[in-house]
XYZ file of N, CA and C in Angstrom:
468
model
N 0.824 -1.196 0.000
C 0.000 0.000 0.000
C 0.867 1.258 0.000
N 1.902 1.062 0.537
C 3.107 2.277 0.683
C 3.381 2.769 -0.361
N 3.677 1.663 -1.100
C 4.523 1.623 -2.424
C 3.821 2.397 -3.647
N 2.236 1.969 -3.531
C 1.267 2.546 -4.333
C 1.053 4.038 -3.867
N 0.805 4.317 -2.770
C 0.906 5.770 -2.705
C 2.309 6.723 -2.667
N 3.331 6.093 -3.183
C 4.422 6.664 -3.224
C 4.933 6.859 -4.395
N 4.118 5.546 -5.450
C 4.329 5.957 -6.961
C 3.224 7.385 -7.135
N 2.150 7.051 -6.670
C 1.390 8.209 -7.117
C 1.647 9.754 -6.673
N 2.328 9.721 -5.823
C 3.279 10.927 -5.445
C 4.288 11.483 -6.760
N 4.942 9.996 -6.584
C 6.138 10.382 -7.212
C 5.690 10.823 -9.022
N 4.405 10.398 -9.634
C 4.205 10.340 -10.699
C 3.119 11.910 -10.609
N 2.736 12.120 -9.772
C 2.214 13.472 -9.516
C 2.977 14.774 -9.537
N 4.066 14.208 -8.733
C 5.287 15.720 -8.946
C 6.031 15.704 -10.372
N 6.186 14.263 -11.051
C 7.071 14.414 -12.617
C 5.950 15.663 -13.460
N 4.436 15.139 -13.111
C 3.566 15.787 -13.931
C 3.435 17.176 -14.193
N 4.507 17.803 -12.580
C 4.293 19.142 -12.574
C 5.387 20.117 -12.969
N 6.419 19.227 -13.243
C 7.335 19.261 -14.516
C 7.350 18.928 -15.490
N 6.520 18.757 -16.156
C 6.068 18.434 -17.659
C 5.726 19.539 -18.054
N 6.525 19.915 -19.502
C 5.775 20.846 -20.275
C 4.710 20.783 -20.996
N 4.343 21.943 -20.776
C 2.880 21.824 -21.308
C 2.340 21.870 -22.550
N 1.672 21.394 -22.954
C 1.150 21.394 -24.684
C 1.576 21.949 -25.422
N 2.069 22.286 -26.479
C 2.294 22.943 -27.564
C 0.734 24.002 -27.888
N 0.511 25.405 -27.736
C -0.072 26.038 -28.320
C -0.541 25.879 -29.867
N -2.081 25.697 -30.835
C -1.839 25.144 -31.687
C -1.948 26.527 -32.516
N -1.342 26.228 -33.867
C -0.716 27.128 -34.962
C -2.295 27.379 -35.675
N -2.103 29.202 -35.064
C -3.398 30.104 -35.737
C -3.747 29.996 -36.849
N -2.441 31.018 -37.114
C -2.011 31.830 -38.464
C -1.797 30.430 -39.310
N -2.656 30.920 -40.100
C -2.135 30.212 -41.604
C -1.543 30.662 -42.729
N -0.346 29.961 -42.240
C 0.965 30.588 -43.256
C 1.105 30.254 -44.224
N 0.984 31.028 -45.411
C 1.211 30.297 -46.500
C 2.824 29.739 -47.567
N 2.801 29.539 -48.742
C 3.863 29.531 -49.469
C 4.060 31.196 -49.396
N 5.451 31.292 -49.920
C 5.783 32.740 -50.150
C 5.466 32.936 -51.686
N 5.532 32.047 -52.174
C 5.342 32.263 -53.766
C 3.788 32.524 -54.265
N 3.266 31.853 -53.596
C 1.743 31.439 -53.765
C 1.106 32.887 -52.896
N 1.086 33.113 -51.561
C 1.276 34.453 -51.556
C 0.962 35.738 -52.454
N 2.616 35.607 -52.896
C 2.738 36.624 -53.841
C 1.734 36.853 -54.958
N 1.297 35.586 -55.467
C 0.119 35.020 -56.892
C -1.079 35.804 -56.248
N -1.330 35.266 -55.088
C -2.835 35.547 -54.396
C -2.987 36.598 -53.916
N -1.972 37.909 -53.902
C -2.026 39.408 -53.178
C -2.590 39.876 -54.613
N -1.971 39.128 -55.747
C -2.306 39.911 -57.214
C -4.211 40.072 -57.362
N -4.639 38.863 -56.610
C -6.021 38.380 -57.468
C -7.086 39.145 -56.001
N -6.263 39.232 -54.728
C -7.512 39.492 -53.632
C -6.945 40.691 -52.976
N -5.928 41.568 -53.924
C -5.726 42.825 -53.019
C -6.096 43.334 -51.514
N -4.875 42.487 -51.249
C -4.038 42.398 -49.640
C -2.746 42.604 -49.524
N -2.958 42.696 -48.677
C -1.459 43.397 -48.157
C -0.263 41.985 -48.014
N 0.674 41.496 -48.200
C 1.279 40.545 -47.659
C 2.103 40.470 -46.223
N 1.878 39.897 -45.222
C 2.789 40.191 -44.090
C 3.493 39.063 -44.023
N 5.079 39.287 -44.578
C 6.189 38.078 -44.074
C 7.033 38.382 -42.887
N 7.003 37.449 -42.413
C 7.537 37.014 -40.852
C 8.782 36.030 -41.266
N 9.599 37.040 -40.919
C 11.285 36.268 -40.831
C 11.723 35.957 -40.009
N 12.579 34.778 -39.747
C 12.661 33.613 -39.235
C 14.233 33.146 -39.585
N 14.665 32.580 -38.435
C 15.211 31.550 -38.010
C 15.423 31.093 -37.022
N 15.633 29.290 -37.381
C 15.469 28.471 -36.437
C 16.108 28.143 -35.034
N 17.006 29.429 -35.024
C 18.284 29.501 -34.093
C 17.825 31.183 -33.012
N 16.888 31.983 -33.366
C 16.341 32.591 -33.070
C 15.532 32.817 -32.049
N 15.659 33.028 -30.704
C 14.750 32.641 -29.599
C 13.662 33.666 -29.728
N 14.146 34.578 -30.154
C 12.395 35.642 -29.999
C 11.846 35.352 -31.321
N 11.892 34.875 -32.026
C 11.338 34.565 -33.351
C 10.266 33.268 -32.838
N 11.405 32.357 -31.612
C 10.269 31.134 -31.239
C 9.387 31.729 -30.481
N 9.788 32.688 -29.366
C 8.825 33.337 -28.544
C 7.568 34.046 -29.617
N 7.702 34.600 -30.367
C 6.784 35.110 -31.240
C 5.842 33.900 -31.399
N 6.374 33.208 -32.015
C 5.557 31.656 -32.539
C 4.903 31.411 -31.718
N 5.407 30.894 -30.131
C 4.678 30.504 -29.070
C 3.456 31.165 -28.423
N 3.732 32.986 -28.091
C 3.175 33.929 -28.036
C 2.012 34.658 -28.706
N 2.522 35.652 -29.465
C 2.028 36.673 -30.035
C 1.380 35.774 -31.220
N 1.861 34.901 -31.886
C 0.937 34.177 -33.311
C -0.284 33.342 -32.795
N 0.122 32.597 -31.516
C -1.324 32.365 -30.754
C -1.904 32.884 -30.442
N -1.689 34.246 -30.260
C -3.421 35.190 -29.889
C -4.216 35.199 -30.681
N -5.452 34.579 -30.543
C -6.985 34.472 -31.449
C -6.808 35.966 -32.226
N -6.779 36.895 -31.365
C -7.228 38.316 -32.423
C -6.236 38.893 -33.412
N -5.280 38.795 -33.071
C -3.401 38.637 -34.280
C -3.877 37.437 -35.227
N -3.885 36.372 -34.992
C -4.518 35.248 -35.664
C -5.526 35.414 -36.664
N -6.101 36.258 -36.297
C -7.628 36.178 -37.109
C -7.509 37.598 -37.808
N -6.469 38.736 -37.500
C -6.127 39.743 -38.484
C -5.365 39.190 -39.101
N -4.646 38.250 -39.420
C -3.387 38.028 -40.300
C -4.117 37.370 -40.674
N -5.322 35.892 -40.671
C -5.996 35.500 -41.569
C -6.656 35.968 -42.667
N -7.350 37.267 -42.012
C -8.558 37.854 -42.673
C -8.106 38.921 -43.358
N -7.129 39.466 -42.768
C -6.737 41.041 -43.521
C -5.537 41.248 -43.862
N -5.159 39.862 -44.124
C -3.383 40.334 -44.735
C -3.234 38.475 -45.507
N -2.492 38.436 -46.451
C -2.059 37.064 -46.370
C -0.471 37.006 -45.958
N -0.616 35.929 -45.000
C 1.015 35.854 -43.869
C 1.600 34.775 -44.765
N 2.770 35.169 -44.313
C 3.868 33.705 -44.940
C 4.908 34.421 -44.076
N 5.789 33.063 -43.757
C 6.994 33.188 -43.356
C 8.174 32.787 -44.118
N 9.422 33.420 -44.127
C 10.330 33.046 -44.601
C 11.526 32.959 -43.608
N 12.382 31.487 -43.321
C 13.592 31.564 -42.962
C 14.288 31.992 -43.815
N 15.249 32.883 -42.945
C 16.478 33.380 -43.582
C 17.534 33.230 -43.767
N 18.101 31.778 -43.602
C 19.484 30.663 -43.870
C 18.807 30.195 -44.624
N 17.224 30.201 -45.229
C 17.669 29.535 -46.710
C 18.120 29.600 -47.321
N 18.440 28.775 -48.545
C 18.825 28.997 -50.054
C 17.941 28.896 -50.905
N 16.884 28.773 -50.611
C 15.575 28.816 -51.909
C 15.374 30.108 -52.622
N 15.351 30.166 -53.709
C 15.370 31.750 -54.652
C 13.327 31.839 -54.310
N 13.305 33.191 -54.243
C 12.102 34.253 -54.179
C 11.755 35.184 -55.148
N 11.140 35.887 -55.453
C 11.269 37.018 -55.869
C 11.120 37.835 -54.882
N 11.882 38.968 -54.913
C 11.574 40.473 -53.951
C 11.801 41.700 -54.275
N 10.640 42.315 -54.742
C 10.575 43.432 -55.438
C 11.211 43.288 -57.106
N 10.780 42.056 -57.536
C 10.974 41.881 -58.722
C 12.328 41.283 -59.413
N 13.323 40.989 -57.967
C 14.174 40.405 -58.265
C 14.484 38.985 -58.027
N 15.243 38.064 -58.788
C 15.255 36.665 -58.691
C 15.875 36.659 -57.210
N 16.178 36.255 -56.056
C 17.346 36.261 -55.378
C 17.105 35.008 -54.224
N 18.150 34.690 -53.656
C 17.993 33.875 -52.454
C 17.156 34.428 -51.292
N 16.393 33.509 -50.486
C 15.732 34.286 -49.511
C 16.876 35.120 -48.386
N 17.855 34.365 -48.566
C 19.098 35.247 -47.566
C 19.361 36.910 -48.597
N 19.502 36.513 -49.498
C 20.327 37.785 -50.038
C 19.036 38.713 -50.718
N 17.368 38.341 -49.989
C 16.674 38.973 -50.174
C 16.537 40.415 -48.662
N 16.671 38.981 -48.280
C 16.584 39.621 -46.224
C 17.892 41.257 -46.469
N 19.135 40.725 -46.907
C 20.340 41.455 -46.772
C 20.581 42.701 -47.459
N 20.461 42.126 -49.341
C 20.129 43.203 -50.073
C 19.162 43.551 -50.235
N 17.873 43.343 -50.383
C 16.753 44.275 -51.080
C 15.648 44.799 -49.853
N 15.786 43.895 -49.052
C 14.996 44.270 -48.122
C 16.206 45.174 -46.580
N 17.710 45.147 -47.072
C 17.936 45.883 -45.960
C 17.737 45.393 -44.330
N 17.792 44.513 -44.515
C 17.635 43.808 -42.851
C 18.812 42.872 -41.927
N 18.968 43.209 -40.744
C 20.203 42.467 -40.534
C 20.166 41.528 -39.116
N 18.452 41.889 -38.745
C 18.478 41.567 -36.992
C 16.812 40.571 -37.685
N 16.944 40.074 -36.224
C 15.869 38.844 -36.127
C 14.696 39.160 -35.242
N 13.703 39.010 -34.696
C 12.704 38.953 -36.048
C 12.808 40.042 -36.364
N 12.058 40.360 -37.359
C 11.795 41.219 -38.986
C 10.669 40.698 -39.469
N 10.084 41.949 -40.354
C 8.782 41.527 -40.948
C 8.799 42.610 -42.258
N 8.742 42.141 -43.243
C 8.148 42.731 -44.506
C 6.841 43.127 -45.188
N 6.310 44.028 -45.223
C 5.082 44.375 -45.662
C 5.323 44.379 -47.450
N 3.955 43.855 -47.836
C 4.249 43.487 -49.387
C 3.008 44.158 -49.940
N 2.834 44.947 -50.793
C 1.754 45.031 -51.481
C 1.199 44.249 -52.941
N -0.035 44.399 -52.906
C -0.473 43.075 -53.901
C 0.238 43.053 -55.676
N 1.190 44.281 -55.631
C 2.302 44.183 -56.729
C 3.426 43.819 -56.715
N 3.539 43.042 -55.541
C 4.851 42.815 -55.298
C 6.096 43.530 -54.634
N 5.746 44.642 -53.786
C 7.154 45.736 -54.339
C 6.885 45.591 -52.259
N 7.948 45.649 -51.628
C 7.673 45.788 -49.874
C 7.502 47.330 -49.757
N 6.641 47.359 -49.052
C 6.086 48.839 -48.512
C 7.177 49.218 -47.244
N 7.130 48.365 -46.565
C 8.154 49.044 -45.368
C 8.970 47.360 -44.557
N 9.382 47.305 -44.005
C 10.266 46.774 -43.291
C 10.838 47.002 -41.852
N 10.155 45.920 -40.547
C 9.782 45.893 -39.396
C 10.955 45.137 -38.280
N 11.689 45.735 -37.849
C 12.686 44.740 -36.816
C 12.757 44.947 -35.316
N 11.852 43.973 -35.212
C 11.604 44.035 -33.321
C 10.777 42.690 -32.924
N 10.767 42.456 -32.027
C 10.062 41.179 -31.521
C 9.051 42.373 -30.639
N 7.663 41.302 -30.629
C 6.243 42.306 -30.546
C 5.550 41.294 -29.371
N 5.276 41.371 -28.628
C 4.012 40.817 -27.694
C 3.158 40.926 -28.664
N 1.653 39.797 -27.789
C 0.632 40.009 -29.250
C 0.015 41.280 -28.842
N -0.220 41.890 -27.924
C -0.454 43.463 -27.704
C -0.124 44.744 -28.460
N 1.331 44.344 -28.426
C 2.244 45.283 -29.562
C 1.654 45.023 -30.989
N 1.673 43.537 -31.257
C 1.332 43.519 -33.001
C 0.042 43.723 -33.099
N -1.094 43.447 -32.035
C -2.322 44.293 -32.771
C -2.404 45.623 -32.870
N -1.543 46.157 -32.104
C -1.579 47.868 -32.556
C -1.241 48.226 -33.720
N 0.341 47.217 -33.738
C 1.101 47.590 -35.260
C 0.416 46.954 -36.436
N -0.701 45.502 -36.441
C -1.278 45.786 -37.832
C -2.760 46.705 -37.542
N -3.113 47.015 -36.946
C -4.181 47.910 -36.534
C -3.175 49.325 -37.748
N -2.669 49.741 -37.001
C -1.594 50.804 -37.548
C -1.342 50.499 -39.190
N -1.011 49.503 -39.525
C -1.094 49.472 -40.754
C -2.514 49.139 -41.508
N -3.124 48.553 -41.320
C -4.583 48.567 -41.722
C -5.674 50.190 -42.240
N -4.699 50.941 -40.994
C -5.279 52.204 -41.537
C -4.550 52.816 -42.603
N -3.363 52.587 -43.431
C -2.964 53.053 -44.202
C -2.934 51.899 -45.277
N -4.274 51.021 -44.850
C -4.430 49.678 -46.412
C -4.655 50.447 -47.671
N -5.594 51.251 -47.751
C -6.087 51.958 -49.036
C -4.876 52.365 -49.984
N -4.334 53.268 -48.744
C -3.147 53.725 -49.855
C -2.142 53.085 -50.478
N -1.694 51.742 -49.775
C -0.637 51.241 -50.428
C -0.980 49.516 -51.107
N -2.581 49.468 -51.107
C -2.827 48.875 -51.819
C -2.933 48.957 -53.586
N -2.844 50.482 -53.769
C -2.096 50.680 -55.354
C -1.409 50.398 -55.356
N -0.418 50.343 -54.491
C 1.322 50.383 -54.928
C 1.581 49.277 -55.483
């Protein structure tokens, strides 16, 4: 009888060191290429989220701020999201040029810190370029903030 209430102890305290679930993935991220096709046909804005896998606030973002229902459900509804790591080698286009997603991040987009985010308009061309890690508090302000200037740079 000892023994049994001493496993259940002992299997009670492992439990309270166990991590906990994985948060499940909001945002639906798309291809970057496909993306790009689909900003042409449903004039939206594109929001890419740069990435790498060596990156702790990039995971904190993931864990965080991309699980909030209301970030979640603006990047669904009012932007199309994609992410791109930036130690790839897969070629992109960005702003009309062929290039690696690294030597998109470096040259055309000007970026050198982690996370980063690119705003794309439905022609392809990045409107502005974002480097900071955001609580999901922070990023509903900041696409709130950009949402009000959708009209205008949805010509672009």
């Amino acid at each position: 009888m000892k023994a049994s209430v001493w496993i259940a102890v002992f299997c009670l305290a492992l439990s309270a060191f166990a991590a906990p679930p994985p948060k499940p993935k909001l945002v639906h991220w798309m291809d970057y290429t496909e993306a790009l096709e689909k900003a042409k046909n449903s004039k939206k804005l594109i929001f890419v989220d740069l990435y790498a896998d060596w990156c702790v606030p990039c995971r904190i973002m993931d864990a965080n701020t991309y699980s909030d229902p209301t970030v979640a459900s603006l990047l669904n509804t009012r932007f199309i999201s994609t992410k791109l790591d930036v130690d790839s080698q897969d070629t992109i286009v960005c702003d009309g040029k062929r290039k690696t997603v690294q030597r998109c991040y470096f040259d055309v987009w000007n970026l050198t810190v982690l996370p980063a985010f690119v705003l794309i308009a439905p022609k392809g061309l990045s409107i502005m370029t974002i480097k900071d890690s955001f609580t999901a508090e922070e990023m509903k302000y900041l696409l709130y903030q950009i949402l009000e200037k959708e009209k205008e740079w949805i010509s672009k």
